[in-house]
PDB file of C-alpha atoms in Angstrom:
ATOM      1  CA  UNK A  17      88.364  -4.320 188.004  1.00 44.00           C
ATOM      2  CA  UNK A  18      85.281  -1.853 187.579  1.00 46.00           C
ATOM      3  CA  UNK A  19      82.274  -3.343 185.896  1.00 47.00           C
ATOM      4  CA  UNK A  20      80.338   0.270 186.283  1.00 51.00           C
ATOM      5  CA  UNK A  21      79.717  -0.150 182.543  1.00 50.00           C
ATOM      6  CA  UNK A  22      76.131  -1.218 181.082  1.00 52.00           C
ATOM      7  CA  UNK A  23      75.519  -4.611 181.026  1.00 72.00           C
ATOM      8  CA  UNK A  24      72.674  -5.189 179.017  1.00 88.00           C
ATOM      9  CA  UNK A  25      72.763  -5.250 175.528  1.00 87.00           C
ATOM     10  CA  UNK A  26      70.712  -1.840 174.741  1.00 90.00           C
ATOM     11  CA  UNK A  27      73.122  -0.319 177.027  1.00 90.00           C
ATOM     12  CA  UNK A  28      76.477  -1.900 175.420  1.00 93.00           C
ATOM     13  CA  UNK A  29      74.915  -0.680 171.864  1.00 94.00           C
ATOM     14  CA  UNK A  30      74.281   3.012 173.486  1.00 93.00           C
ATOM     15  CA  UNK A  31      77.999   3.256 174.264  1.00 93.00           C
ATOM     16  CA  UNK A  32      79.667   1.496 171.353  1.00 94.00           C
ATOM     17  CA  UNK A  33      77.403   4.241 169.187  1.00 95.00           C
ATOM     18  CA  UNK A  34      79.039   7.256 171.198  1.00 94.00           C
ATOM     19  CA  UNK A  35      82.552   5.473 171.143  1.00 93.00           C
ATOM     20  CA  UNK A  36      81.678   5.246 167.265  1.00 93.00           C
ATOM     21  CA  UNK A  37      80.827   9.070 166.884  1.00 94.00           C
ATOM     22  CA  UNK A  38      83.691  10.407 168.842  1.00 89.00           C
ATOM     23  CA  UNK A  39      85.941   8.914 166.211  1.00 89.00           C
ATOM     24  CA  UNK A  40      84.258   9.743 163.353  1.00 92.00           C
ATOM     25  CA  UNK A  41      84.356  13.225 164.396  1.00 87.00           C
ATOM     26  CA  UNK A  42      88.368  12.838 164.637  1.00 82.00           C
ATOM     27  CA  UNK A  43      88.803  11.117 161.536  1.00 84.00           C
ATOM     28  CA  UNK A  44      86.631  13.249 159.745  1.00 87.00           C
ATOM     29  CA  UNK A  45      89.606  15.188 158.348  1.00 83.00           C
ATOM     30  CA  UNK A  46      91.265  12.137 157.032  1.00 84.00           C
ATOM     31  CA  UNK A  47      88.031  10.571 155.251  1.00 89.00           C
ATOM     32  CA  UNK A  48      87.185  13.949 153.661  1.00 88.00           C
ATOM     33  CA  UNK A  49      91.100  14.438 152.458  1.00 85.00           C
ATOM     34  CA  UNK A  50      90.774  10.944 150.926  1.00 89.00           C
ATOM     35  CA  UNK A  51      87.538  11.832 148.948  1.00 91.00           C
ATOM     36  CA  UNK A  52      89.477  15.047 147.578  1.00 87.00           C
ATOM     37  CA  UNK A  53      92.786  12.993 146.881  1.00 84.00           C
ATOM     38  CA  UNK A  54      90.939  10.589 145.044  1.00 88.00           C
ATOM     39  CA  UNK A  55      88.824  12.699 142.368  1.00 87.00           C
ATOM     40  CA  UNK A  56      92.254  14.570 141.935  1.00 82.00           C
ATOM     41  CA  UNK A  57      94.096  10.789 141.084  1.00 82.00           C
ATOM     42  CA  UNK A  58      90.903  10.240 138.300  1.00 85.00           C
ATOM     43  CA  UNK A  59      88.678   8.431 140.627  1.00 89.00           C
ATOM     44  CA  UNK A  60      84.831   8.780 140.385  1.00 91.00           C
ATOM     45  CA  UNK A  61      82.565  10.040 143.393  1.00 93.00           C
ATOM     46  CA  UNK A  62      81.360   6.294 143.225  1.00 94.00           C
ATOM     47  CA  UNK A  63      85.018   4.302 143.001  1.00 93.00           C
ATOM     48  CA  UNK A  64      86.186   6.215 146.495  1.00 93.00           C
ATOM     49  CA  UNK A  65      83.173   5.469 148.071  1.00 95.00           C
ATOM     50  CA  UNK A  66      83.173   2.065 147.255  1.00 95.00           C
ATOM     51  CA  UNK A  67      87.298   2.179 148.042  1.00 92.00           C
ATOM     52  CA  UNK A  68      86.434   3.281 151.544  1.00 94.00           C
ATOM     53  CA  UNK A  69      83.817   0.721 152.069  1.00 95.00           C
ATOM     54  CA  UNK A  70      85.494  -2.325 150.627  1.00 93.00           C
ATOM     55  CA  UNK A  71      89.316  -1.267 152.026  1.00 89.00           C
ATOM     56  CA  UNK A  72      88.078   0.607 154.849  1.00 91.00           C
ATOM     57  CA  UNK A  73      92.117   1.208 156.031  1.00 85.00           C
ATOM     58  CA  UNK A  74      92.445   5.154 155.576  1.00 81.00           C
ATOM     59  CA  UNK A  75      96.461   5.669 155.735  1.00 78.00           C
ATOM     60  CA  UNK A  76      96.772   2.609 153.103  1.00 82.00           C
ATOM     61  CA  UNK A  77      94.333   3.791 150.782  1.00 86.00           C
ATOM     62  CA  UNK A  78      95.635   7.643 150.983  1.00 81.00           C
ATOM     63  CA  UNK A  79      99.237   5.828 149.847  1.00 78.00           C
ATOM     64  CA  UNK A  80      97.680   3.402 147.344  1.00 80.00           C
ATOM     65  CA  UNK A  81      95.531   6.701 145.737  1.00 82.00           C
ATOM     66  CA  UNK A  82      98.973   8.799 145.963  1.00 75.00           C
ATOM     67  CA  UNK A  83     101.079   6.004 144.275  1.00 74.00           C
ATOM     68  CA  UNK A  84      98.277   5.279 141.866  1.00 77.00           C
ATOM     69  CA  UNK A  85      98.044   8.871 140.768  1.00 70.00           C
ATOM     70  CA  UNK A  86     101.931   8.181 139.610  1.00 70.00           C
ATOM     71  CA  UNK A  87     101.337   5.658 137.780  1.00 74.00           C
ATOM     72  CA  UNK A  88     103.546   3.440 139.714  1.00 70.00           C
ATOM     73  CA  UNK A  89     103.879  -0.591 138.898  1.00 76.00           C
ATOM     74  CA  UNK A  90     100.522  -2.577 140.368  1.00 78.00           C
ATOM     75  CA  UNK A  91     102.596  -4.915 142.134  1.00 77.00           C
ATOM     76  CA  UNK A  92     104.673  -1.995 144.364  1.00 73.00           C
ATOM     77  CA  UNK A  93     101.113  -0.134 145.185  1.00 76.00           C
ATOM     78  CA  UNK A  94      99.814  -3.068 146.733  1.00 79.00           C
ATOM     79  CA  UNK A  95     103.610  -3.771 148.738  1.00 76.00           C
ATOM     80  CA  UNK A  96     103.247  -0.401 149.810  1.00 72.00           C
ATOM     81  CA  UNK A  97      99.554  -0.821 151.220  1.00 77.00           C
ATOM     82  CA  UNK A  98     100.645  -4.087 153.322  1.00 77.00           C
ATOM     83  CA  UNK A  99     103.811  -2.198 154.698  1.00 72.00           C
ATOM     84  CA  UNK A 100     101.674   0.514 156.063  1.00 74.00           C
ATOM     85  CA  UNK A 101      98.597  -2.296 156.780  1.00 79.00           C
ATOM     86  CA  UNK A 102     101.069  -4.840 158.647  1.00 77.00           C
ATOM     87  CA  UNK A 103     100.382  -3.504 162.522  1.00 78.00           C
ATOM     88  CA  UNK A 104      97.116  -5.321 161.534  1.00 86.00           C
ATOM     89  CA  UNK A 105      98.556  -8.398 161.647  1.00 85.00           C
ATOM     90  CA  UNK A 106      99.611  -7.329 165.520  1.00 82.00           C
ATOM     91  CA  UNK A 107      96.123  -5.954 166.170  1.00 88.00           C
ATOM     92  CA  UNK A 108      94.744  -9.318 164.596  1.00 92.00           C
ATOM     93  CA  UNK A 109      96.655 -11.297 167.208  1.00 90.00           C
ATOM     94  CA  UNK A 110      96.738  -9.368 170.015  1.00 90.00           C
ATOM     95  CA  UNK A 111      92.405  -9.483 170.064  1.00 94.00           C
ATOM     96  CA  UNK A 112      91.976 -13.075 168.612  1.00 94.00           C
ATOM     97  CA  UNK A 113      90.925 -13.726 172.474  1.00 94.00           C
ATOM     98  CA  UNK A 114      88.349 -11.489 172.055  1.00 95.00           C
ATOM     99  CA  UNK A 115      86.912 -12.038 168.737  1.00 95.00           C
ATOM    100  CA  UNK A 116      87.333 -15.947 170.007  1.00 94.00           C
ATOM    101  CA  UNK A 117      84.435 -15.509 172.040  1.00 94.00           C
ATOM    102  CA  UNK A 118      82.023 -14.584 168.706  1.00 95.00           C
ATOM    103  CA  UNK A 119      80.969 -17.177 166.239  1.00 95.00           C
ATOM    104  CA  UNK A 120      82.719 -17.697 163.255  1.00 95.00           C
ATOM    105  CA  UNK A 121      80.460 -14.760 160.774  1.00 96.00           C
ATOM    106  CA  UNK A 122      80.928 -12.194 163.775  1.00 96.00           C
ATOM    107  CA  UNK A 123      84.462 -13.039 164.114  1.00 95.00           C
ATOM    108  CA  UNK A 124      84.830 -12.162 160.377  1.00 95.00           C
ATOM    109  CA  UNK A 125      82.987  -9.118 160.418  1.00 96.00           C
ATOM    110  CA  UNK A 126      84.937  -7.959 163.766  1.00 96.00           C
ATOM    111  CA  UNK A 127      88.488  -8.657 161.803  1.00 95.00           C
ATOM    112  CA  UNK A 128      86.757  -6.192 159.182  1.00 95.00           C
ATOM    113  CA  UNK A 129      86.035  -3.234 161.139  1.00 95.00           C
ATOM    114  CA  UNK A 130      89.203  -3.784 162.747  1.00 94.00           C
ATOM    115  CA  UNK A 131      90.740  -0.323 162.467  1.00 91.00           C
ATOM    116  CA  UNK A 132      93.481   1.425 165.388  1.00 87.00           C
ATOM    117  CA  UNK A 133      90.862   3.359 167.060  1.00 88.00           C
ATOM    118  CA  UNK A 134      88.649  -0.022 168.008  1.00 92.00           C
ATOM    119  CA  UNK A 135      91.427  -2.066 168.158  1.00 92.00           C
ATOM    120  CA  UNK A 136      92.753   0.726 170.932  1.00 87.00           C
ATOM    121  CA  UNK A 137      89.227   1.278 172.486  1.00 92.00           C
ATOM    122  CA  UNK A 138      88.385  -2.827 172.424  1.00 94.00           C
ATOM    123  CA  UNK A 139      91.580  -3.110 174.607  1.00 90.00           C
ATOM    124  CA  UNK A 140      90.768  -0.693 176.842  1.00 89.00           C
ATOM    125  CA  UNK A 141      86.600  -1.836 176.977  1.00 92.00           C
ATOM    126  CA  UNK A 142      88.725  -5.291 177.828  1.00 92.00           C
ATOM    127  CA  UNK A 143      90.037  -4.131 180.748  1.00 87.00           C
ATOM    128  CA  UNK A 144      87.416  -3.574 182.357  1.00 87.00           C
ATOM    129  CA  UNK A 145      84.500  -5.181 181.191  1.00 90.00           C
ATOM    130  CA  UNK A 146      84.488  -8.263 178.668  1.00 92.00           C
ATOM    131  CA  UNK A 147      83.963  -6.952 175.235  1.00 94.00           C
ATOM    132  CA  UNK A 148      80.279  -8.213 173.368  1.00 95.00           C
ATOM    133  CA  UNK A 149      79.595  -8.019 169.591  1.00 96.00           C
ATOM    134  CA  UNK A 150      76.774  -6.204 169.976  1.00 96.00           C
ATOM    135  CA  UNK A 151      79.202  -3.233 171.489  1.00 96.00           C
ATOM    136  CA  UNK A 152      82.251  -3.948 169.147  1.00 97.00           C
ATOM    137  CA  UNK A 153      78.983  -3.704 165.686  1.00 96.00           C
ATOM    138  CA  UNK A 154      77.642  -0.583 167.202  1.00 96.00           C
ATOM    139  CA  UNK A 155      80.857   1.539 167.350  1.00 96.00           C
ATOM    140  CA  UNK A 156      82.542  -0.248 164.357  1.00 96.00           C
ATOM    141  CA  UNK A 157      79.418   0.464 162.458  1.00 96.00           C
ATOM    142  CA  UNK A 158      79.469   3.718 162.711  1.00 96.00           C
ATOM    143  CA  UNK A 159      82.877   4.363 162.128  1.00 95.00           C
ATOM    144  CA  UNK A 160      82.613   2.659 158.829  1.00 97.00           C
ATOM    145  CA  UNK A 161      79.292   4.545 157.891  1.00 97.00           C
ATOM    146  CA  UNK A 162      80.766   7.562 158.850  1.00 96.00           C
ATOM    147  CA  UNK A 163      84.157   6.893 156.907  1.00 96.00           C
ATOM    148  CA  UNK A 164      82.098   6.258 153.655  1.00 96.00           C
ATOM    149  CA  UNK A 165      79.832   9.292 154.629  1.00 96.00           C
ATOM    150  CA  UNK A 166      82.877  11.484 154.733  1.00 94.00           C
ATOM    151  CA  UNK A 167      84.715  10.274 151.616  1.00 95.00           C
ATOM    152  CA  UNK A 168      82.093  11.220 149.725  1.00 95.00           C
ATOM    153  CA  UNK A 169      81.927  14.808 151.028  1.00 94.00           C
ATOM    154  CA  UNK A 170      85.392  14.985 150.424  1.00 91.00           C
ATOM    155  CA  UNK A 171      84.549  13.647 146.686  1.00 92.00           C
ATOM    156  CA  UNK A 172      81.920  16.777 146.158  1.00 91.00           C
ATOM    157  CA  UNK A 173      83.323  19.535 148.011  1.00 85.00           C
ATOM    158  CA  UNK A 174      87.227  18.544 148.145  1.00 73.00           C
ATOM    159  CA  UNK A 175      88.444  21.461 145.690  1.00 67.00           C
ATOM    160  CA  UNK A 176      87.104  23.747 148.301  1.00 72.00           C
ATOM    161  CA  UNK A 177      89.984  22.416 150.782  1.00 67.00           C
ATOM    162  CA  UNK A 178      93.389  23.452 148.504  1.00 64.00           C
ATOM    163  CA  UNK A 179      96.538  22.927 149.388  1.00 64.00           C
ATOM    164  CA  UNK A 180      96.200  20.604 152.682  1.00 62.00           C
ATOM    165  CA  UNK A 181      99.441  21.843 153.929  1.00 64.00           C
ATOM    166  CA  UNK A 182      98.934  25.455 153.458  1.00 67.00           C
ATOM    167  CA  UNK A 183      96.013  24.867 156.673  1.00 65.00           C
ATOM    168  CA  UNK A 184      97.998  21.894 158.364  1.00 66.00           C
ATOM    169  CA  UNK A 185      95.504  19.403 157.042  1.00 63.00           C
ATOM    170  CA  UNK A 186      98.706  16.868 156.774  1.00 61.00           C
ATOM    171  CA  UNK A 187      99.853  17.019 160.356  1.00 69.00           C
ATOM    172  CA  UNK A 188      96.513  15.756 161.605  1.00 65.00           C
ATOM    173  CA  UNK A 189      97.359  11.945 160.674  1.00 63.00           C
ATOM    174  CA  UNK A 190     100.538  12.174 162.803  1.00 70.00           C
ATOM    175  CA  UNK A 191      98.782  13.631 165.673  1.00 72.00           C
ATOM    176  CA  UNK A 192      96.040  11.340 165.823  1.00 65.00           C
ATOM    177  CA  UNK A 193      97.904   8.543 165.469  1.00 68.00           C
ATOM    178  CA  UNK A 194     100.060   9.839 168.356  1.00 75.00           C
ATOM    179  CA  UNK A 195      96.897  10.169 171.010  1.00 70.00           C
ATOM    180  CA  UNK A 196      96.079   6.632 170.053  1.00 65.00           C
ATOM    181  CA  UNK A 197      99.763   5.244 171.407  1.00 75.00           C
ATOM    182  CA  UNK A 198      99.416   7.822 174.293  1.00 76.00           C
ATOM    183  CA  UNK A 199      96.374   5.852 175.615  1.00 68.00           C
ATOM    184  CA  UNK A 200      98.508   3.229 176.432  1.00 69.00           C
ATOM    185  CA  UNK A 201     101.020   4.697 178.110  1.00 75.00           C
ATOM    186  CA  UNK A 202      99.920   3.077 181.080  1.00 76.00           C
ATOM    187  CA  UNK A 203     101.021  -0.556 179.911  1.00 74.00           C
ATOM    188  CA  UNK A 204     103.929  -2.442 181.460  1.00 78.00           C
ATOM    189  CA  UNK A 205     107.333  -1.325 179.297  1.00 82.00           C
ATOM    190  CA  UNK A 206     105.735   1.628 177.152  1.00 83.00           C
ATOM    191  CA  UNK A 207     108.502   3.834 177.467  1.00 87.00           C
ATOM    192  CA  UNK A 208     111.362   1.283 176.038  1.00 88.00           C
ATOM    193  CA  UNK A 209     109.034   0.258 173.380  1.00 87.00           C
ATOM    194  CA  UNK A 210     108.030   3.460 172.369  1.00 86.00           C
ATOM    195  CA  UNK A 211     111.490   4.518 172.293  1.00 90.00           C
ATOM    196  CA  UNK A 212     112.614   1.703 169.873  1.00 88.00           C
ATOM    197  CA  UNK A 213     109.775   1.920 167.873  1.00 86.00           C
ATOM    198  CA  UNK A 214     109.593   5.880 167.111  1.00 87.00           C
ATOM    199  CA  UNK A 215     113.824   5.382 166.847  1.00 91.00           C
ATOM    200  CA  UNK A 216     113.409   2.751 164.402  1.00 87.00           C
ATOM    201  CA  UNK A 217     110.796   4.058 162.285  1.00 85.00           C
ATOM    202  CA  UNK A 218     112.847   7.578 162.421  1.00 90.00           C
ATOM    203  CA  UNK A 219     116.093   5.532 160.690  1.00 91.00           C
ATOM    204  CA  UNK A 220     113.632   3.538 158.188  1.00 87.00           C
ATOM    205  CA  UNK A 221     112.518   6.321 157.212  1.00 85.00           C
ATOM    206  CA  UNK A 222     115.918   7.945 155.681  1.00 89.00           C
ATOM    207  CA  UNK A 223     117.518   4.714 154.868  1.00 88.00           C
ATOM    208  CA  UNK A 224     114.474   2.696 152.924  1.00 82.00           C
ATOM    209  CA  UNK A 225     112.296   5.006 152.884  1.00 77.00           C
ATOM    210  CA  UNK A 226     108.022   5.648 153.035  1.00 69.00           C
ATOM    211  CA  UNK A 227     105.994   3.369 154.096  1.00 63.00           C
ATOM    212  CA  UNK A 228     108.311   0.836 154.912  1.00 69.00           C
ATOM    213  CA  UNK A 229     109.529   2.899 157.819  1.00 76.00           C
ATOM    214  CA  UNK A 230     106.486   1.704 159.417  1.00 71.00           C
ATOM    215  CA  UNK A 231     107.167  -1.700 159.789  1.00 71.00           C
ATOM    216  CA  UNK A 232     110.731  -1.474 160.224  1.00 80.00           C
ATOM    217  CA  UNK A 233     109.706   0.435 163.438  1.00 81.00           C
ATOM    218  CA  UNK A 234     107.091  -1.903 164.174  1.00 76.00           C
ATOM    219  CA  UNK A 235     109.307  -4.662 164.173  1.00 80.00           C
ATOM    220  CA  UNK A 236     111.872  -3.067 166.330  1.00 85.00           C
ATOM    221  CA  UNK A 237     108.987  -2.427 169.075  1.00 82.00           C
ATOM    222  CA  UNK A 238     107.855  -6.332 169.305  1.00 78.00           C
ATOM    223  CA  UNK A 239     112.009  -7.177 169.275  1.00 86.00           C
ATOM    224  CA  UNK A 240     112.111  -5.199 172.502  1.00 86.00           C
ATOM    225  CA  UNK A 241     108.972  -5.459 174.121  1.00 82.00           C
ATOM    226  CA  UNK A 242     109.899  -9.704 173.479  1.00 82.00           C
ATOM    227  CA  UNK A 243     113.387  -9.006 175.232  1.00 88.00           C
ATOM    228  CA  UNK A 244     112.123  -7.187 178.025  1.00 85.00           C
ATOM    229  CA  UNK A 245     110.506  -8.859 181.108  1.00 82.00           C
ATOM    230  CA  UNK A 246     106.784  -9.268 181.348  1.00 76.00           C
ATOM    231  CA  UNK A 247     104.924  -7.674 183.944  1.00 71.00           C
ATOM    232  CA  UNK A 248     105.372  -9.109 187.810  1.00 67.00           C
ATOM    233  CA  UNK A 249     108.583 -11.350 186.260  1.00 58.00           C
ATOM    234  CA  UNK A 250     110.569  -9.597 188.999  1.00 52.00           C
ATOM    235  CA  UNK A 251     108.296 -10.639 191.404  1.00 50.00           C
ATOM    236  CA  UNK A 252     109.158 -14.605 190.671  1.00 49.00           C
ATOM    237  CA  UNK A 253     112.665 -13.634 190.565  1.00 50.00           C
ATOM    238  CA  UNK A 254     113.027 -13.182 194.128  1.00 45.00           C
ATOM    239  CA  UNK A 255     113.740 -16.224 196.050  1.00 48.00           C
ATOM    240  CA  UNK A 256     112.243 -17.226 199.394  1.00 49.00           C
ATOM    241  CA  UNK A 257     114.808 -16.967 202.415  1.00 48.00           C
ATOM    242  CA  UNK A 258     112.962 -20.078 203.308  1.00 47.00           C
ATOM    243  CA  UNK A 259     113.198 -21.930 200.635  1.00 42.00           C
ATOM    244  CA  UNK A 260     117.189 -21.541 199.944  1.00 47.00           C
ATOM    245  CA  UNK A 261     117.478 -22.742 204.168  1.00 47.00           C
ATOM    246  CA  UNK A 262     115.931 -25.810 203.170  1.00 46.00           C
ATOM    247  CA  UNK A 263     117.898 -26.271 199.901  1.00 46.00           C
ATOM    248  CA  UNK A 264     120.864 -25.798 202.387  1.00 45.00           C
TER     249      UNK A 264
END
């Protein structure tokens, strides 16, 4: 385990800010696409903003502004916003551990700013060095700050963009979410649960339908990566010669 990491607090702050900016350069394109989306649907300059700072969750507020500029029902937007929000619930679970360590107000906070980038770059910081609040504050604030930021310059100069697809603007989601599940390709049964997952998601999709493809594939991932073996379980499998001579 390498603790070559800062240790003291200004330090942890100094790298949880540059973790922070690298992903607000990369989501950038998402935030800015929102603001534009969302002056299209009727919103106000003020009512994205204050969408992106209160929901903070950009792929379930770009469908919740997309079903809400179609009029649909109330109830189905906000079914639609907890299909695509429900790997959450994983991300919730999987760093309760972590946020465990914080008192109960920072442990709120954390759960807030949980997004997939610092849920993917908290596991990772885990790894090798036990993750503070004061690191997990300084990048989360900034991504949030810089999500806001960038809705609203999508909100004043989002006409200039056009037609997203007509410059690949839509593809970028995909992608990015794609280089977050590549950085842990490293992890004990990533392949299989990969597999199931993308294969799952890939059926969803034509059979229900967007965005409960999401969690269907979800769901198939955790079914497999449950049925498979942990890591070292092969290990205990083997028996000791010894052991089975004295059984004998």
């Amino acid at each position: 385990m390498s603790f070559s990491e800062p240790i003291t607090t200004s330090g942890q702050i100094r790298n949880g800010l540059k973790k922070g900016f690298v992903i607000v350069l990369s989501s950038a394109p998402f935030g800015i696409l929102f603001g534009a989306i969302a002056i299209d649907n009727g919103f106000s300059m003020a009512e994205a903003a204050l969408m992106s700072a209160f929901v903070f969750g950009g792929a379930s507020q770009l469908v919740g502004i997309e079903l809400f500029g179609h009029h649909v029902a109330a109830w189905m937007i906000v079914l639609s916003v907890l299909a695509v929000n429900f790997r959450h619930v994983l991300y919730s679970a999987a760093v309760s551990p972590i946020f465990g360590r914080f008192p109960l107000l920072k442990r709120c906070l954390s759960f807030f700013l949980l997004t997939d980038p610092q849920f993917a770059e908290t596991e990772k910081r885990e790894e090798q060095t036990p993750v503070t609040f004061a690191w997990y504050i300084a990048m989360g604030g900034v991504v949030w700050i810089g999500w806001v930021g960038n809705t609203i310059v999508g909100a004043l100069f989002g006409s200039l963009i056009g037609d997203p697809k007509a410059i690949g603007i839509d593809v970028l989601l995909p992608v990015y979410f794609l280089g977050l599940v590549m950085g842990f390709r490293k992890r004990h049964n990533f392949l299989p649960v990969l597999v199931a997952g993308a294969v799952g998601s890939v059926v969803a999709y034509w059979v229900v339908g967007s965005p409960w493809h999401i969690s269907v594939g979800a769901a198939l991932g955790i079914v497999v990566a449950a049925i498979l073996p942990p890591p070292g379980a092969s290990d205990h499998d083997v028996k000791d010669p010894a052991l089975e001579t004295e059984a004998a």
